[in-house]
Amino acid sequence: MDVGRRLVTVVMAMLIVAGSARAGQPEGAELLDSVLAFVDGQIIMRSDVRAFSELGLVAPPATADADERVLTSLIERQLVLAEVERYVVDDPTAAEVTARFSEVVERVGGTSFFESLLPLVGLERSDVFQIVRDDLRIELYLAGRFPSSDVRSDLVDEWIASLIARADVLRVGP
């Protein structure tokens, strides 16, 4: 299927889903979750943006529109992770994953608060471990692909822009 047909199919599916979701909503009902983007067949939901924000799994946005920045980060993360999956990348050690997981727990306010936050963002401990593991794999991949230099950040940004240009990314909303 060519890109144009695929895009039309995705848009039509979204309109049908959006219309049927709204048709059954009583007046004043609040939508709890929604699709924000399609990235090469993967879906990014509003709940993903909220979870990554609440758990501090993405750098705090410097812009006024925090959700938009987090969504952009998740789109970029998905594309980079797909590249990592295409190549053989060493897994981080269990100690590295545990240490990074502990940093996440401390950043949100300690174990007790972290545990109480998980059900609110729809994640389990194992989900956060997997996110941390994937983040470390991304870091290992980028370190191998873009050796340390003064222009590394610019090179990574250009590379990610090229991934976005080649990918099938459809933003539905912030």
PDB file of N, CA and C in Angstrom, residues 103-142:
ATOM      1  N   GLU A 103      17.267   6.100  40.277  1.00  0.00           N
ATOM      2  CA  GLU A 103      17.269   7.546  40.027  1.00  0.00           C
ATOM      3  C   GLU A 103      15.859   8.041  39.715  1.00  0.00           C
ATOM      4  N   VAL A 104      15.120   7.271  38.925  1.00  0.00           N
ATOM      5  CA  VAL A 104      13.739   7.644  38.592  1.00  0.00           C
ATOM      6  C   VAL A 104      12.901   7.687  39.861  1.00  0.00           C
ATOM      7  N   VAL A 105      13.034   6.652  40.688  1.00  0.00           N
ATOM      8  CA  VAL A 105      12.260   6.569  41.935  1.00  0.00           C
ATOM      9  C   VAL A 105      12.569   7.762  42.829  1.00  0.00           C
ATOM     10  N   GLU A 106      13.832   8.089  42.983  1.00  0.00           N
ATOM     11  CA  GLU A 106      14.221   9.216  43.839  1.00  0.00           C
ATOM     12  C   GLU A 106      13.771  10.551  43.260  1.00  0.00           C
ATOM     13  N   ARG A 107      13.843  10.673  41.943  1.00  0.00           N
ATOM     14  CA  ARG A 107      13.465  11.933  41.294  1.00  0.00           C
ATOM     15  C   ARG A 107      11.988  12.269  41.523  1.00  0.00           C
ATOM     16  N   VAL A 108      11.139  11.250  41.608  1.00  0.00           N
ATOM     17  CA  VAL A 108       9.710  11.520  41.814  1.00  0.00           C
ATOM     18  C   VAL A 108       9.336  11.629  43.281  1.00  0.00           C
ATOM     19  N   GLY A 109      10.282  11.390  44.184  1.00  0.00           N
ATOM     20  CA  GLY A 109       9.976  11.584  45.604  1.00  0.00           C
ATOM     21  C   GLY A 109      10.101  10.364  46.482  1.00  0.00           C
ATOM     22  N   GLY A 110      10.769   9.334  46.014  1.00  0.00           N
ATOM     23  CA  GLY A 110      10.997   8.162  46.851  1.00  0.00           C
ATOM     24  C   GLY A 110      10.061   7.003  46.534  1.00  0.00           C
ATOM     25  N   THR A 111      10.376   5.869  47.134  1.00  0.00           N
ATOM     26  CA  THR A 111       9.681   4.622  46.832  1.00  0.00           C
ATOM     27  C   THR A 111       8.184   4.691  47.089  1.00  0.00           C
ATOM     28  N   SER A 112       7.797   5.217  48.225  1.00  0.00           N
ATOM     29  CA  SER A 112       6.382   5.251  48.583  1.00  0.00           C
ATOM     30  C   SER A 112       5.573   6.066  47.571  1.00  0.00           C
ATOM     31  N   PHE A 113       6.052   7.252  47.242  1.00  0.00           N
ATOM     32  CA  PHE A 113       5.334   8.088  46.278  1.00  0.00           C
ATOM     33  C   PHE A 113       5.355   7.449  44.894  1.00  0.00           C
ATOM     34  N   PHE A 114       6.499   6.890  44.516  1.00  0.00           N
ATOM     35  CA  PHE A 114       6.628   6.221  43.218  1.00  0.00           C
ATOM     36  C   PHE A 114       5.595   5.106  43.086  1.00  0.00           C
ATOM     37  N   GLU A 115       5.509   4.264  44.116  1.00  0.00           N
ATOM     38  CA  GLU A 115       4.562   3.138  44.087  1.00  0.00           C
ATOM     39  C   GLU A 115       3.120   3.629  44.010  1.00  0.00           C
ATOM     40  N   SER A 116       2.818   4.733  44.675  1.00  0.00           N
ATOM     41  CA  SER A 116       1.447   5.261  44.624  1.00  0.00           C
ATOM     42  C   SER A 116       1.151   5.936  43.284  1.00  0.00           C
ATOM     43  N   LEU A 117       2.190   6.403  42.605  1.00  0.00           N
ATOM     44  CA  LEU A 117       2.024   7.081  41.325  1.00  0.00           C
ATOM     45  C   LEU A 117       1.800   6.098  40.171  1.00  0.00           C
ATOM     46  N   LEU A 118       2.383   4.916  40.262  1.00  0.00           N
ATOM     47  CA  LEU A 118       2.304   3.952  39.161  1.00  0.00           C
ATOM     48  C   LEU A 118       0.872   3.662  38.697  1.00  0.00           C
ATOM     49  N   PRO A 119      -0.054   3.308  39.597  1.00  0.00           N
ATOM     50  CA  PRO A 119      -1.410   3.037  39.103  1.00  0.00           C
ATOM     51  C   PRO A 119      -2.086   4.273  38.502  1.00  0.00           C
ATOM     52  N   LEU A 120      -1.696   5.442  38.957  1.00  0.00           N
ATOM     53  CA  LEU A 120      -2.299   6.670  38.436  1.00  0.00           C
ATOM     54  C   LEU A 120      -1.883   6.957  36.999  1.00  0.00           C
ATOM     55  N   VAL A 121      -0.688   6.490  36.626  1.00  0.00           N
ATOM     56  CA  VAL A 121      -0.208   6.706  35.259  1.00  0.00           C
ATOM     57  C   VAL A 121      -0.337   5.442  34.405  1.00  0.00           C
ATOM     58  N   GLY A 122      -0.905   4.387  34.992  1.00  0.00           N
ATOM     59  CA  GLY A 122      -1.178   3.175  34.227  1.00  0.00           C
ATOM     60  C   GLY A 122       0.026   2.314  33.925  1.00  0.00           C
ATOM     61  N   LEU A 123       1.042   2.381  34.773  1.00  0.00           N
ATOM     62  CA  LEU A 123       2.240   1.573  34.573  1.00  0.00           C
ATOM     63  C   LEU A 123       2.496   0.692  35.781  1.00  0.00           C
ATOM     64  N   GLU A 124       3.308  -0.336  35.562  1.00  0.00           N
ATOM     65  CA  GLU A 124       3.793  -1.186  36.640  1.00  0.00           C
ATOM     66  C   GLU A 124       5.297  -1.015  36.728  1.00  0.00           C
ATOM     67  N   ARG A 125       5.868  -1.507  37.815  1.00  0.00           N
ATOM     68  CA  ARG A 125       7.328  -1.417  37.991  1.00  0.00           C
ATOM     69  C   ARG A 125       8.062  -2.001  36.783  1.00  0.00           C
ATOM     70  N   SER A 126       7.582  -3.137  36.297  1.00  0.00           N
ATOM     71  CA  SER A 126       8.241  -3.794  35.162  1.00  0.00           C
ATOM     72  C   SER A 126       8.215  -2.907  33.913  1.00  0.00           C
ATOM     73  N   ASP A 127       7.157  -2.135  33.739  1.00  0.00           N
ATOM     74  CA  ASP A 127       7.086  -1.207  32.606  1.00  0.00           C
ATOM     75  C   ASP A 127       8.178  -0.147  32.712  1.00  0.00           C
ATOM     76  N   VAL A 128       8.352   0.384  33.910  1.00  0.00           N
ATOM     77  CA  VAL A 128       9.367   1.426  34.109  1.00  0.00           C
ATOM     78  C   VAL A 128      10.762   0.831  33.936  1.00  0.00           C
ATOM     79  N   PHE A 129      10.977  -0.400  34.425  1.00  0.00           N
ATOM     80  CA  PHE A 129      12.267  -1.064  34.201  1.00  0.00           C
ATOM     81  C   PHE A 129      12.539  -1.190  32.703  1.00  0.00           C
ATOM     82  N   GLN A 130      11.521  -1.560  31.917  1.00  0.00           N
ATOM     83  CA  GLN A 130      11.705  -1.709  30.475  1.00  0.00           C
ATOM     84  C   GLN A 130      12.000  -0.360  29.817  1.00  0.00           C
ATOM     85  N   ILE A 131      11.315   0.677  30.242  1.00  0.00           N
ATOM     86  CA  ILE A 131      11.567   2.015  29.704  1.00  0.00           C
ATOM     87  C   ILE A 131      13.003   2.434  30.000  1.00  0.00           C
ATOM     88  N   VAL A 132      13.441   2.211  31.238  1.00  0.00           N
ATOM     89  CA  VAL A 132      14.808   2.562  31.639  1.00  0.00           C
ATOM     90  C   VAL A 132      15.819   1.746  30.838  1.00  0.00           C
ATOM     91  N   ARG A 133      15.551   0.455  30.685  1.00  0.00           N
ATOM     92  CA  ARG A 133      16.447  -0.410  29.909  1.00  0.00           C
ATOM     93  C   ARG A 133      16.547   0.094  28.467  1.00  0.00           C
ATOM     94  N   ASP A 134      15.410   0.425  27.867  1.00  0.00           N
ATOM     95  CA  ASP A 134      15.420   0.932  26.495  1.00  0.00           C
ATOM     96  C   ASP A 134      16.167   2.257  26.398  1.00  0.00           C
ATOM     97  N   ASP A 135      15.984   3.129  27.374  1.00  0.00           N
ATOM     98  CA  ASP A 135      16.710   4.405  27.377  1.00  0.00           C
ATOM     99  C   ASP A 135      18.218   4.180  27.423  1.00  0.00           C
ATOM    100  N   LEU A 136      18.651   3.230  28.241  1.00  0.00           N
ATOM    101  CA  LEU A 136      20.081   2.928  28.321  1.00  0.00           C
ATOM    102  C   LEU A 136      20.587   2.322  27.016  1.00  0.00           C
ATOM    103  N   ARG A 137      19.791   1.484  26.377  1.00  0.00           N
ATOM    104  CA  ARG A 137      20.174   0.924  25.078  1.00  0.00           C
ATOM    105  C   ARG A 137      20.310   2.039  24.040  1.00  0.00           C
ATOM    106  N   ILE A 138      19.399   3.006  24.081  1.00  0.00           N
ATOM    107  CA  ILE A 138      19.486   4.151  23.169  1.00  0.00           C
ATOM    108  C   ILE A 138      20.784   4.912  23.412  1.00  0.00           C
ATOM    109  N   GLU A 139      21.102   5.158  24.678  1.00  0.00           N
ATOM    110  CA  GLU A 139      22.337   5.877  25.006  1.00  0.00           C
ATOM    111  C   GLU A 139      23.566   5.124  24.504  1.00  0.00           C
ATOM    112  N   LEU A 140      23.590   3.799  24.677  1.00  0.00           N
ATOM    113  CA  LEU A 140      24.715   2.994  24.195  1.00  0.00           C
ATOM    114  C   LEU A 140      24.822   3.076  22.671  1.00  0.00           C
ATOM    115  N   TYR A 141      23.702   3.006  21.996  1.00  0.00           N
ATOM    116  CA  TYR A 141      23.688   3.084  20.540  1.00  0.00           C
ATOM    117  C   TYR A 141      24.210   4.437  20.062  1.00  0.00           C
ATOM    118  N   LEU A 142      23.698   5.508  20.658  1.00  0.00           N
ATOM    119  CA  LEU A 142      24.124   6.850  20.250  1.00  0.00           C
ATOM    120  C   LEU A 142      25.601   7.083  20.536  1.00  0.00           C
TER     121      LEU A 142
END
